[in-house]
Short mmCIF file of C-alpha atoms in Angstrom, two decimals:
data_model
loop_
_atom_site.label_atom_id
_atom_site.label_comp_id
_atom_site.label_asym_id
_atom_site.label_seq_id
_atom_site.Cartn_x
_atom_site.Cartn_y
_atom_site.Cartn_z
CA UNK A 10 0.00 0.00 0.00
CA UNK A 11 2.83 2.38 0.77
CA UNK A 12 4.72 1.98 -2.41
CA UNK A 13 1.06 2.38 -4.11
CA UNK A 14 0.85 5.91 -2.06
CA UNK A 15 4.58 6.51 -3.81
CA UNK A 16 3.96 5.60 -7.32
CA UNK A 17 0.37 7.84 -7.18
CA UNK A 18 2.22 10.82 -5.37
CA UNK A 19 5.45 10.49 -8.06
CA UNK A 20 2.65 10.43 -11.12
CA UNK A 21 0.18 13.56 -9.28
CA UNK A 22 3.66 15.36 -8.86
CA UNK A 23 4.29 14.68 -12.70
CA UNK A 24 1.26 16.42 -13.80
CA UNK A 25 1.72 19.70 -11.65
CA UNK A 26 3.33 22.83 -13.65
CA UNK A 27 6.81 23.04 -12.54
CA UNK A 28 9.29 25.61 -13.55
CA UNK A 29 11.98 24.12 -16.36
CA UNK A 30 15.69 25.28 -15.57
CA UNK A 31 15.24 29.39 -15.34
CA UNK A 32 17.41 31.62 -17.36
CA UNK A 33 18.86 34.78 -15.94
CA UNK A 34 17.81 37.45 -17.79
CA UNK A 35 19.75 40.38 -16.72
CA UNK A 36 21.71 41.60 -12.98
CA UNK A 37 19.92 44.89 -12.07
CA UNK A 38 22.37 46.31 -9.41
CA UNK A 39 20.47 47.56 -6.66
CA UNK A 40 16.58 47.35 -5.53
CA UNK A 41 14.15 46.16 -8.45
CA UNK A 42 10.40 45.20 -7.46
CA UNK A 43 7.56 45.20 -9.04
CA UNK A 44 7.90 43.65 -12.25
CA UNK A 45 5.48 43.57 -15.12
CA UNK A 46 5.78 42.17 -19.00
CA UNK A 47 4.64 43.61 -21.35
CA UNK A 48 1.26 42.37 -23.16
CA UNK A 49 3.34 42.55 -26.48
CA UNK A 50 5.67 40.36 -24.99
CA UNK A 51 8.55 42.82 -26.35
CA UNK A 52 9.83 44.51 -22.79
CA UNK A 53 9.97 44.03 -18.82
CA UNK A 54 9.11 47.14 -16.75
CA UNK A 55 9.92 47.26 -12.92
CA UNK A 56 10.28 49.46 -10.34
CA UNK A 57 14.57 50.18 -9.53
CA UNK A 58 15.49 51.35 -6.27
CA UNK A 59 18.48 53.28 -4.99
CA UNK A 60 19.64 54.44 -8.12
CA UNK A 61 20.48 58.33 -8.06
CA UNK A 62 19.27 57.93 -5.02
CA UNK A 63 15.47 57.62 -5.97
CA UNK A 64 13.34 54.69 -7.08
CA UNK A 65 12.13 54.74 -10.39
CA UNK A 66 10.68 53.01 -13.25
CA UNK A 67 12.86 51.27 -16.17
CA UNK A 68 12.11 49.09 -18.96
CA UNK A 69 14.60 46.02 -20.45
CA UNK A 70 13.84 43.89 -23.78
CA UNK A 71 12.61 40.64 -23.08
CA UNK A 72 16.27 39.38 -24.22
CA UNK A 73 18.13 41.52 -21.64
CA UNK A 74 19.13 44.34 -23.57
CA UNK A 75 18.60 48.35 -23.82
CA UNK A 76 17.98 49.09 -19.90
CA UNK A 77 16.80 52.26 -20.05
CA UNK A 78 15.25 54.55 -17.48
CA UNK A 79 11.86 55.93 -18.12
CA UNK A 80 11.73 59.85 -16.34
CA UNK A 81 15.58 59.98 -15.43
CA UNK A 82 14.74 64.18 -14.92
CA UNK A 83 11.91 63.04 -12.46
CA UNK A 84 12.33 64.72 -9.36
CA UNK A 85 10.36 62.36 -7.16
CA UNK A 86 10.17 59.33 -6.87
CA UNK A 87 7.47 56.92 -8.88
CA UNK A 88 6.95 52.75 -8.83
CA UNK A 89 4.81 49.98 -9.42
CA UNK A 90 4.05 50.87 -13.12
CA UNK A 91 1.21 48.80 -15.07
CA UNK A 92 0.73 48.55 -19.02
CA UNK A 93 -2.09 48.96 -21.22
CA UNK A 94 -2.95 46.41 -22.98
CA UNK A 95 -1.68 47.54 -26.36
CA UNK A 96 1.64 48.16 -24.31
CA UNK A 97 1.51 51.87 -25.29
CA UNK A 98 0.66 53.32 -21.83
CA UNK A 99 2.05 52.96 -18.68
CA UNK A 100 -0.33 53.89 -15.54
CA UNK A 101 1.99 54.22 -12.07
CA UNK A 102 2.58 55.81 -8.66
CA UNK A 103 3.98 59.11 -8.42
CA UNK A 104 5.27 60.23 -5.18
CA UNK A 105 5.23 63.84 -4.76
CA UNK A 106 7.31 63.96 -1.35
CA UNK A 107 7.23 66.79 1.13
CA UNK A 108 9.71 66.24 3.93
CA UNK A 109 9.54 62.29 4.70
CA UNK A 110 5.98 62.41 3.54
CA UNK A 111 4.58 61.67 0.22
CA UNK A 112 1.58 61.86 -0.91
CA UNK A 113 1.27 59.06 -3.37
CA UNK A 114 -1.12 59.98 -6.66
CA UNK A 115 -1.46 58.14 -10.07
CA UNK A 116 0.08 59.30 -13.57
CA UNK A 117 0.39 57.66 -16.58
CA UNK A 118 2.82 58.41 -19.95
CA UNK A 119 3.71 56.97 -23.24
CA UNK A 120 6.05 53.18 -22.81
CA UNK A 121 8.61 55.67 -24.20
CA UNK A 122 8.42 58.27 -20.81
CA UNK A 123 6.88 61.16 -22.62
CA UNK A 124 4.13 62.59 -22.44
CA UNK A 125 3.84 62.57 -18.38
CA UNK A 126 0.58 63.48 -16.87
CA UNK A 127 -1.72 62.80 -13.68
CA UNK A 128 -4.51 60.82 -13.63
CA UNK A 129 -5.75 60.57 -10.35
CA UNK A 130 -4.32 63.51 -8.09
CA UNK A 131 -3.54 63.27 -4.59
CA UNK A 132 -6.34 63.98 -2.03
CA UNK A 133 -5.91 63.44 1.61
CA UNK A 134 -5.00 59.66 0.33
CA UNK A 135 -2.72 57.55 -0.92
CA UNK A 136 -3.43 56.13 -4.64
CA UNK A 137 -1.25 52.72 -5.34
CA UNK A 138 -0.90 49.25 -7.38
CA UNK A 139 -3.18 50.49 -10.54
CA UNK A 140 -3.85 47.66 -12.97
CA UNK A 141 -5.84 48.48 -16.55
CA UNK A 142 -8.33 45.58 -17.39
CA UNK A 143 -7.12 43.72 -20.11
CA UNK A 144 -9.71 45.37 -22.08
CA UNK A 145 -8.07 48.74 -21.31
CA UNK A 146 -11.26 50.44 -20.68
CA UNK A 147 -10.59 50.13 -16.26
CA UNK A 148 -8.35 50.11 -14.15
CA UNK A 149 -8.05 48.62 -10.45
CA UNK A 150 -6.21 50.37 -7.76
CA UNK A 151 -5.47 50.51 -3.91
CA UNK A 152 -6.72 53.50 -2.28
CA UNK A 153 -6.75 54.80 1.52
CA UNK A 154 -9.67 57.39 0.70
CA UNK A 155 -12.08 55.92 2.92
CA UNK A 156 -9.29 55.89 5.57
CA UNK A 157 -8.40 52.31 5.00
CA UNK A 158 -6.40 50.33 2.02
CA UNK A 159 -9.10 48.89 -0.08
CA UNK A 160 -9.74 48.26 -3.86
CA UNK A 161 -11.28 50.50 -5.98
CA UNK A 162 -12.23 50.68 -9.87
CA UNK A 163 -12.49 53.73 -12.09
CA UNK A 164 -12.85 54.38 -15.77
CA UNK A 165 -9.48 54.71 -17.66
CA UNK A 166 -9.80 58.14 -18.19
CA UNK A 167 -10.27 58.33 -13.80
CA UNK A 168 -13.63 58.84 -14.25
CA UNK A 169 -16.57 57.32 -12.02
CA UNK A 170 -14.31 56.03 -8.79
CA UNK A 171 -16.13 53.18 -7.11
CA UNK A 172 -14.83 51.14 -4.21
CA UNK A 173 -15.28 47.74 -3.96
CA UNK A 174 -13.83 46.65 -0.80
CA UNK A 175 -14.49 48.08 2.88
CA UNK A 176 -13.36 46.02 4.76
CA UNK A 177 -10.93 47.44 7.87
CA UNK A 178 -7.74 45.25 7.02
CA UNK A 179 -5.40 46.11 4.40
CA UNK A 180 -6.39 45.08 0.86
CA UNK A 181 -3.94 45.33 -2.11
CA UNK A 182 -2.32 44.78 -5.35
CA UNK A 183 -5.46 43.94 -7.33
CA UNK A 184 -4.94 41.55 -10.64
CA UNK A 185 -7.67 41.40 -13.18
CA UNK A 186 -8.93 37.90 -14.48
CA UNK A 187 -8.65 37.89 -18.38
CA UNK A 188 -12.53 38.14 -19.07
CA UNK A 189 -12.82 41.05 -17.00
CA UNK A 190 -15.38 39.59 -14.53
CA UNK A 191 -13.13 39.22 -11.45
CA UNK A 192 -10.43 40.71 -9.70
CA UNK A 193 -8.37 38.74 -7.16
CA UNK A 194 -6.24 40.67 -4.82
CA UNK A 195 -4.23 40.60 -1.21
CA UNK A 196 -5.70 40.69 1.64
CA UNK A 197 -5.12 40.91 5.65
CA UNK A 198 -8.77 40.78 6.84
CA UNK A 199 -8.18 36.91 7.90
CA UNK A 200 -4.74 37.99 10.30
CA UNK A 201 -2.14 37.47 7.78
CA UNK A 202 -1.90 38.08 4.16
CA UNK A 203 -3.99 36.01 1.72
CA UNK A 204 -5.08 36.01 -1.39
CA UNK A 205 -8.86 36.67 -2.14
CA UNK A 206 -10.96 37.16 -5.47
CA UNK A 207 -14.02 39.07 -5.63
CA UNK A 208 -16.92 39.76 -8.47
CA UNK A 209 -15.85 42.45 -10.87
CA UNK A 210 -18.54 44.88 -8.96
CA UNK A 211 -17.54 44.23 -5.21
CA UNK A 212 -19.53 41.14 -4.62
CA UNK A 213 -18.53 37.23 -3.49
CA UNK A 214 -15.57 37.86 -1.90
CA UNK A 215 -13.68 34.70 -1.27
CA UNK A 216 -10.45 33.63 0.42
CA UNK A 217 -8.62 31.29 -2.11
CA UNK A 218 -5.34 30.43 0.77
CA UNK A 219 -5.46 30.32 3.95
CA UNK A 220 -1.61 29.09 5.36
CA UNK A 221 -0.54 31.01 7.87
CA UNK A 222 2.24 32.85 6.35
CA UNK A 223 2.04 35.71 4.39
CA UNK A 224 0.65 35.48 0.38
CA UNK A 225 0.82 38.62 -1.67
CA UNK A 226 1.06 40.13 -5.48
CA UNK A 227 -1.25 37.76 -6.87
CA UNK A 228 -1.22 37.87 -11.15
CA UNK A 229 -3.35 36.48 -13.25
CA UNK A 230 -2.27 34.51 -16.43
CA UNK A 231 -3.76 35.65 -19.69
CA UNK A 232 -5.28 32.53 -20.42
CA UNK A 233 -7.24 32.17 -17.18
CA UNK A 234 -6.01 29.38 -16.07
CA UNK A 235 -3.79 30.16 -12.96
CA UNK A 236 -2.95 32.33 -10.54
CA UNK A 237 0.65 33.04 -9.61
CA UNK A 238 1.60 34.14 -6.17
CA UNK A 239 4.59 35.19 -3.72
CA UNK A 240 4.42 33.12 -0.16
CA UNK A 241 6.89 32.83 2.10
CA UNK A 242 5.05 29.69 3.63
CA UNK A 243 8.49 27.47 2.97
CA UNK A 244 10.71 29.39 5.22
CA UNK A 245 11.52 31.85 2.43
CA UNK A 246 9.83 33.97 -0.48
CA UNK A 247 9.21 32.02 -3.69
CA UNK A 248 6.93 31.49 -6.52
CA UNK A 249 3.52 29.63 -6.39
CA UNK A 250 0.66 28.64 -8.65
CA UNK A 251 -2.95 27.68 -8.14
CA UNK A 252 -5.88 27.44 -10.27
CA UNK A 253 -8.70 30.69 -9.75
CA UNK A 254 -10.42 28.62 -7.31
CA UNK A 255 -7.66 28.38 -5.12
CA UNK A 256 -7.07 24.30 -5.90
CA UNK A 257 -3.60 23.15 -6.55
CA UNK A 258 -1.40 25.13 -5.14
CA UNK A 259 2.22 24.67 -5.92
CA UNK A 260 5.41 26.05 -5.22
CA UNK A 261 7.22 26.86 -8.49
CA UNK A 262 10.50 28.62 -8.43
CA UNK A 263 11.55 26.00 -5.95
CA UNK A 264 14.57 27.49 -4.83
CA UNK A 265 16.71 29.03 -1.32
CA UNK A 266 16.78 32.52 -2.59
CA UNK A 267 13.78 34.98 -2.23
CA UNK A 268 11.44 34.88 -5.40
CA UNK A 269 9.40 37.64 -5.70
CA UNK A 270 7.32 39.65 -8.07
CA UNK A 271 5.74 37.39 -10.65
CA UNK A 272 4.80 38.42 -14.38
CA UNK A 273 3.20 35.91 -16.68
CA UNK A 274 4.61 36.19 -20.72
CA UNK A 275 1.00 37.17 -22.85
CA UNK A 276 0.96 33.56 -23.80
CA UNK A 277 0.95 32.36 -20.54
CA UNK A 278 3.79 29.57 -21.28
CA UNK A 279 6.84 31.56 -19.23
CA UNK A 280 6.82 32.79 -16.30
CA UNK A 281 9.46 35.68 -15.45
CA UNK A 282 10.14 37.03 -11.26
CA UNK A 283 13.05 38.85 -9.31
CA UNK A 284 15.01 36.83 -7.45
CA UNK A 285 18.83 37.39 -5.47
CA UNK A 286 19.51 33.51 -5.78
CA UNK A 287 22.85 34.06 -7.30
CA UNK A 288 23.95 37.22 -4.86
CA UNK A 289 22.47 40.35 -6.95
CA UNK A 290 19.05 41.06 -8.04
CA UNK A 291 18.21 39.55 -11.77
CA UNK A 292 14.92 38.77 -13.57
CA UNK A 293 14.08 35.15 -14.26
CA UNK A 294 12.64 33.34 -16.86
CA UNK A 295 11.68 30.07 -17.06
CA UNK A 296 8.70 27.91 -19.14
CA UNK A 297 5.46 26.77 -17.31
CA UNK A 298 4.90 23.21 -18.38
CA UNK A 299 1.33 22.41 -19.12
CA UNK A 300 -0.92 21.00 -16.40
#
């Protein structure tokens, strides 16, 4: 019976998407977070830290070359860029800081760095992680305006702010499901960080983990099919999958070194992150094998 449990466990394990051997893509000396490809699969953008002494956002090819810095004459600092869909936008945080204070509002410009303008100013509350809807027409976002981090949705254009979480915890970093109907997102309501999905409009909220470590940055893959995750629920930060209802959860990056910051390649058959497994921050790359 036991080497029946074996042989079933070896075969299950067979089935489950692993990562193949990742390539390195590029070193990126200093701080880089939040990283995002691309929907024409030609570019990386992420958030780099330290550098000049600000953070900023910068863009690589998908094969490593032309880093490049998107607002290098930006006085303050900006992160946690998002693309539009036709990878022609970029929607992100700018942080306009007065003392040791910011006040955290949302711009957008051209992939390029031109044409630099505000979206969603700065009123009495911070404005953070905005995600367009693959259809381009929304985007999701984290705001503290009713005194709390929850999830909102507006119109691209910042028109018609809704919110669609109230709860008192900390909710964050919302990802969009493909077909536009749901929206999962991290969450602290339960005690620790967890990832929930909710009803495009607010409604059915669900917890999809529930370990007892912390799970954040959910993404979405453009086919629909998983859900890729940070969790630290191994002893350090790495990569996991599991399907949108929260089934089969997986770690993927499978490795000693902190994993962080998924993005999912717009076919949904590579899977890129940040991780400092070989002593310096680099982005990742490696295939997801088929279920």
């Amino acid at each position: 019976m036991r080497c029946l449990s074996i042989a079933f466990a070896l075969g299950f394990l067979a089935f489950q998407p692993q990562a193949t051997r990742p390539t390195r893509l590029v070193k990126i000396s200093g701080f880089i977070q939040h990283l995002q490809w691309s929907p024409d699969g030609k570019k990386f953008l992420f958030t780099r830290g330290n550098f000049g002494g600000k953070m900023g956002l910068w863009t690589v090819n998908a094969d490593g070359t032309d880093l490049t810095q998107l607002l290098p004459k930006a006085t303050m600092p900006h992160f946690d860029g998002h693309w539009s869909p036709d990878s022609k936008r970029i929607v992100f945080v700018y942080d306009i800081l007065q003392g040791t204070d910011g006040k955290l509002q949302l711009d957008v410009m051209n992939a390029d760095g031109s044409g630099q303008k505000n979206l969603l100013p700065h009123k009495d509350a911070f404005e953070e992680s905005p995600r367009f809807s693959l259809d381009g027409k929304r985007i999701a976002w984290t705001s503290t305006r009713n005194k709390n981090q929850d999830i909102w949705v507006m119109n691209a254009d910042g028109s018609k702010p809704k919110a669609l979480t109230t709860d008192l915890a900390i909710d964050h970093s919302p990802t969009w499901a493909p077909d536009g109907k749901q929206i999962a997102f991290a969450s602290a309501r339960a005690g620790n960080l967890d990832i929930w999905v909710m009803n495009a409009d607010g409604s059915n909220q669900k917890r999809l983990t529930t370990d007892p470590k912390m799970d954040y940055w959910p993404v979405w893959s453009p086919d629909g099919k998983h859900i890729a995750f940070t969790s630290n629920r191994d002893g350090n930060y790495e990569i996991y999958l599991m399907n949108p209802d929260g089934s089969n959860q997986r770690n993927f990056s499978q490795h000693p070194g902190n994993d962080n910051y998924a993005a999912w390649a717009p076919d949904s058959k590579k899977l890129a992150w940040i991780s400092n497994r070989d002593g310096e921050y680099a982005i990742y790359v490696a295939e997801v094998r088929p279920d």
